[in-house]
Short mmCIF file of C-alpha atoms in Angstrom, two decimals:
data_model
loop_
_atom_site.label_atom_id
_atom_site.label_comp_id
_atom_site.label_asym_id
_atom_site.label_seq_id
_atom_site.Cartn_x
_atom_site.Cartn_y
_atom_site.Cartn_z
CA UNK S 14 12.90 20.64 -2.24
CA UNK S 15 10.97 18.88 0.04
CA UNK S 16 12.72 17.29 3.44
CA UNK S 17 10.67 14.21 5.23
CA UNK S 18 12.38 13.94 8.69
CA UNK S 19 12.05 11.54 11.54
CA UNK S 20 12.45 12.78 15.06
CA UNK S 21 13.67 9.46 16.49
CA UNK S 22 16.16 7.08 14.47
CA UNK S 23 15.47 4.24 17.27
CA UNK S 24 12.84 2.66 18.71
CA UNK S 25 12.43 0.21 21.32
CA UNK S 26 9.27 -1.19 22.61
CA UNK S 27 8.19 -4.09 24.93
CA UNK S 28 6.35 -7.24 22.75
CA UNK S 29 2.68 -6.27 23.32
CA UNK S 30 3.05 -2.56 24.22
CA UNK S 31 1.73 -0.21 21.43
CA UNK S 32 4.44 1.83 19.35
CA UNK S 33 4.77 4.90 18.12
CA UNK S 34 6.63 6.39 15.02
CA UNK S 35 6.73 10.28 14.28
CA UNK S 36 7.77 11.86 11.11
CA UNK S 37 8.01 15.58 10.19
CA UNK S 38 7.34 16.71 6.62
CA UNK S 39 7.88 20.25 5.21
CA UNK S 40 5.33 20.45 2.13
CA UNK S 41 2.44 21.92 2.82
CA UNK S 42 0.96 21.29 -0.29
CA UNK S 43 1.86 17.07 -0.01
CA UNK S 44 -1.50 15.53 -0.63
CA UNK S 45 -0.43 11.99 0.06
CA UNK S 46 1.13 9.83 2.28
CA UNK S 47 2.90 6.42 3.03
CA UNK S 48 4.30 4.62 5.82
CA UNK S 49 6.61 1.63 4.36
CA UNK S 50 8.54 -0.69 6.50
CA UNK S 51 11.90 -2.34 5.52
CA UNK S 52 13.31 -5.51 7.07
CA UNK S 53 16.66 -5.97 6.74
CA UNK S 54 18.02 -7.21 2.88
CA UNK S 55 14.25 -6.81 1.78
CA UNK S 56 12.73 -4.13 -0.13
CA UNK S 57 10.40 -1.74 1.32
CA UNK S 58 6.82 -2.91 2.32
CA UNK S 59 3.55 -0.86 2.14
CA UNK S 60 1.66 -0.63 5.62
CA UNK S 61 -1.33 2.26 5.05
CA UNK S 62 -1.70 5.23 3.47
CA UNK S 63 -3.78 8.60 4.24
CA UNK S 64 -4.79 11.15 1.74
CA UNK S 65 -3.85 14.84 3.00
CA UNK S 66 -7.90 15.44 3.47
CA UNK S 67 -8.22 12.88 6.19
CA UNK S 68 -6.64 12.83 9.16
CA UNK S 69 -6.96 9.33 11.00
CA UNK S 70 -6.54 6.00 9.06
CA UNK S 71 -6.83 2.45 10.65
CA UNK S 72 -5.82 -0.78 9.31
CA UNK S 73 -5.10 -3.91 10.71
CA UNK S 74 -2.74 -3.34 13.70
CA UNK S 75 -1.94 0.07 12.39
CA UNK S 76 -3.19 3.34 12.54
CA UNK S 77 -1.70 6.46 10.70
CA UNK S 78 -2.36 10.11 12.02
CA UNK S 79 -1.67 13.11 10.33
CA UNK S 80 -1.57 16.88 11.69
CA UNK S 81 -1.51 19.53 8.44
CA UNK S 82 -1.49 22.29 11.07
CA UNK S 83 1.87 21.30 12.44
CA UNK S 84 2.95 19.01 9.37
CA UNK S 85 3.20 15.72 11.54
CA UNK S 86 2.47 12.58 10.77
CA UNK S 87 2.64 8.95 13.19
CA UNK S 88 2.02 5.35 12.91
CA UNK S 89 0.85 3.68 15.67
CA UNK S 90 1.51 -0.43 16.01
CA UNK S 91 -0.73 -1.51 18.64
CA UNK S 92 0.29 -5.04 20.54
CA UNK S 93 4.16 -4.55 19.13
CA UNK S 94 5.22 -8.24 18.21
CA UNK S 95 8.34 -9.49 17.31
CA UNK S 96 7.78 -10.16 13.20
CA UNK S 97 7.14 -5.67 13.65
CA UNK S 98 11.02 -5.13 14.22
CA UNK S 99 12.43 -3.49 11.14
CA UNK S 100 12.90 0.17 9.54
CA UNK S 101 9.98 2.51 9.26
CA UNK S 102 9.70 4.97 6.61
CA UNK S 103 7.30 7.53 5.98
CA UNK S 104 7.21 9.58 2.59
CA UNK S 105 4.87 12.30 1.02
CA UNK S 106 3.56 12.46 -2.36
CA UNK S 107 3.75 16.01 -3.73
CA UNK S 108 1.69 16.99 -6.42
CA UNK S 109 4.29 16.96 -9.09
CA UNK S 110 3.56 12.78 -8.39
CA UNK S 111 7.54 13.26 -6.93
CA UNK S 112 8.02 10.81 -3.48
CA UNK S 113 10.00 11.89 -0.95
CA UNK S 114 10.97 9.32 2.14
CA UNK S 115 12.01 10.09 5.61
CA UNK S 116 15.52 8.64 7.54
CA UNK S 117 13.97 5.79 8.78
CA UNK S 118 13.05 4.78 12.45
CA UNK S 119 14.45 1.23 13.30
CA UNK S 120 12.05 -0.03 15.73
CA UNK S 121 13.17 -3.13 17.71
CA UNK S 122 10.80 -5.07 19.77
CA UNK S 123 11.55 -6.55 22.99
CA UNK S 124 10.47 -10.18 23.78
CA UNK W 439 7.56 -12.17 -2.70
CA UNK W 440 6.37 -8.89 -3.64
CA UNK W 441 6.05 -10.16 -7.76
CA UNK W 442 8.71 -7.43 -8.59
CA UNK W 443 11.88 -8.80 -9.88
CA UNK W 444 14.94 -7.15 -9.82
CA UNK W 445 18.56 -8.27 -11.91
CA UNK W 446 21.25 -8.71 -11.01
CA UNK W 447 21.20 -8.93 -7.44
CA UNK W 448 24.49 -7.72 -7.02
CA UNK W 449 27.11 -5.88 -9.16
CA UNK W 450 30.49 -4.60 -8.71
CA UNK W 451 32.43 -2.25 -11.15
CA UNK W 452 35.20 0.54 -11.50
CA UNK W 453 34.52 4.30 -11.11
CA UNK W 454 34.08 5.52 -14.54
CA UNK W 455 32.27 2.62 -15.81
CA UNK W 456 28.43 2.05 -16.80
CA UNK W 457 25.87 -0.30 -15.97
CA UNK W 458 22.56 -1.27 -16.92
CA UNK W 459 19.87 -2.49 -13.70
CA UNK W 460 16.55 -4.64 -15.07
CA UNK W 461 13.32 -4.43 -13.59
CA UNK W 462 9.99 -6.46 -14.56
CA UNK W 463 7.24 -5.13 -12.44
CA UNK W 464 4.01 -7.15 -11.02
CA UNK W 465 1.86 -8.42 -13.65
CA UNK W 466 -0.65 -5.61 -14.64
CA UNK W 467 1.56 -3.07 -12.85
CA UNK W 468 1.96 -0.21 -15.44
CA UNK W 469 3.95 2.07 -13.62
CA UNK W 470 7.26 1.46 -12.47
CA UNK W 471 9.36 3.48 -10.13
CA UNK W 472 13.06 4.07 -9.26
CA UNK W 473 14.75 4.72 -5.87
CA UNK W 474 18.31 5.05 -4.51
CA UNK W 475 18.86 4.30 -1.19
CA UNK W 476 22.33 4.48 0.55
CA UNK W 477 22.91 5.42 3.93
CA UNK W 478 23.90 8.69 4.03
CA UNK W 479 20.75 9.77 1.82
CA UNK W 480 18.07 7.28 2.84
CA UNK W 481 15.40 6.46 0.15
CA UNK W 482 15.65 8.45 -2.57
CA UNK W 483 12.81 8.44 -5.08
CA UNK W 484 14.85 8.66 -9.03
CA UNK W 485 12.15 8.84 -11.54
CA UNK W 486 8.62 7.11 -12.52
CA UNK W 487 7.18 5.34 -15.74
CA UNK W 488 3.76 4.54 -16.50
CA UNK W 489 2.92 2.78 -19.65
CA UNK W 490 6.11 3.30 -21.21
CA UNK W 491 5.93 7.14 -20.47
CA UNK W 492 8.28 8.85 -18.10
CA UNK W 493 5.36 10.92 -15.88
CA UNK W 494 7.69 12.17 -12.93
CA UNK W 495 11.17 12.68 -12.07
CA UNK W 496 13.00 12.95 -8.57
CA UNK W 497 16.50 13.53 -7.77
CA UNK W 498 18.16 11.89 -10.94
CA UNK W 499 21.48 12.84 -11.66
CA UNK W 500 22.02 13.77 -15.43
CA UNK W 501 24.60 10.61 -15.90
CA UNK W 502 21.62 8.32 -15.44
CA UNK W 503 18.71 7.50 -17.48
CA UNK W 504 16.15 5.32 -17.38
CA UNK W 505 13.26 3.95 -19.42
CA UNK W 506 10.06 1.84 -19.82
CA UNK W 507 9.77 -0.88 -22.77
CA UNK W 508 6.52 -1.67 -24.47
CA UNK W 509 6.60 -5.30 -22.58
CA UNK W 510 6.54 -2.61 -19.48
CA UNK W 511 9.64 -3.94 -17.73
CA UNK W 512 12.07 -1.08 -17.05
CA UNK W 513 15.97 -0.38 -17.37
CA UNK W 514 17.94 2.52 -15.04
CA UNK W 515 21.39 3.67 -17.03
CA UNK W 516 24.20 4.70 -14.41
CA UNK W 517 26.81 5.70 -16.55
CA UNK W 518 30.54 7.43 -15.57
CA UNK W 519 30.46 5.95 -11.97
CA UNK W 520 31.20 7.33 -9.10
CA UNK W 521 32.08 6.23 -5.51
CA UNK W 522 29.27 7.66 -4.68
CA UNK W 523 26.78 5.77 -6.44
CA UNK W 524 27.39 2.71 -4.42
CA UNK W 525 23.94 2.40 -3.08
CA UNK W 526 20.70 0.02 -3.66
CA UNK W 527 18.67 0.45 -6.16
CA UNK W 528 14.98 -0.49 -6.04
CA UNK W 529 12.51 -1.07 -8.36
CA UNK W 530 8.95 -0.58 -7.35
CA UNK W 531 5.91 -0.92 -9.58
CA UNK W 532 2.10 0.12 -9.30
CA UNK W 533 -0.96 -0.46 -11.18
CA UNK W 534 -2.22 3.22 -12.36
CA UNK W 535 -0.28 6.67 -12.05
CA UNK W 536 -0.44 7.86 -9.01
CA UNK W 537 -3.19 10.43 -9.05
CA UNK W 538 -4.43 13.44 -6.97
CA UNK W 539 -3.79 13.10 -3.43
CA UNK W 540 -3.93 9.25 -3.81
CA UNK W 541 -1.66 6.78 -5.30
CA UNK W 542 -1.33 2.69 -5.67
CA UNK W 543 0.50 0.72 -3.67
CA UNK W 544 3.87 0.40 -4.60
CA UNK W 545 5.13 -2.83 -4.61
CA UNK W 546 9.29 -3.24 -4.29
CA UNK W 547 11.41 -5.50 -5.68
CA UNK W 548 14.89 -6.81 -3.78
CA UNK W 549 16.94 -4.36 -4.77
CA UNK W 550 20.13 -4.39 -6.65
CA UNK W 551 22.85 -3.52 -4.73
CA UNK W 552 25.85 -1.58 -6.42
CA UNK W 553 29.24 -1.27 -5.42
CA UNK W 554 31.70 1.16 -7.22
CA UNK W 555 35.45 0.58 -6.67
#
């Protein structure tokens, strides 16, 4: 089956710096990718998504980059704020509409 | 608040028992998804329903079953419970059925924490 893995389990950044969270996926046929944020005691919250026919998508303070050649996904958060501290998951959807999540990266923002 | 409600919030039961988790999607959403989140396996997609019909199946055990009712709420039934079934169970909803290369934003509920003793 598919596997979606994260390179780093934890990441600490200084407030105001940019954060980059990486994710590797294994199914080259996956057609849609999503980043979620999960705060302690809450369910995952959608951040940004990208289709497989794109390589970059920008939102408010967030950018997702997709490199299909190496099957790599990244989430960039600009001007990281204390409220960004959470666990971040990448997820992929395959053509069978099944969703596979990475194990998560814990982001800590240092004031 | 995502608009998705899940009950109960916590559930403690014994091995071998059967439980039912309930989910009410956001108003207007037709798709419901169930996920299991455990410490050792992360978030696992279990199953998805759209307008009452099963549309996608993930890593759902045969001991588990789900359904979506005409009023669009959904129930996840877990039977012959084992210690390893202890986890957070999330329901999410979205407006439409995932399509080719895209999907609607999924809104997650607060989860049901299941503890099997």
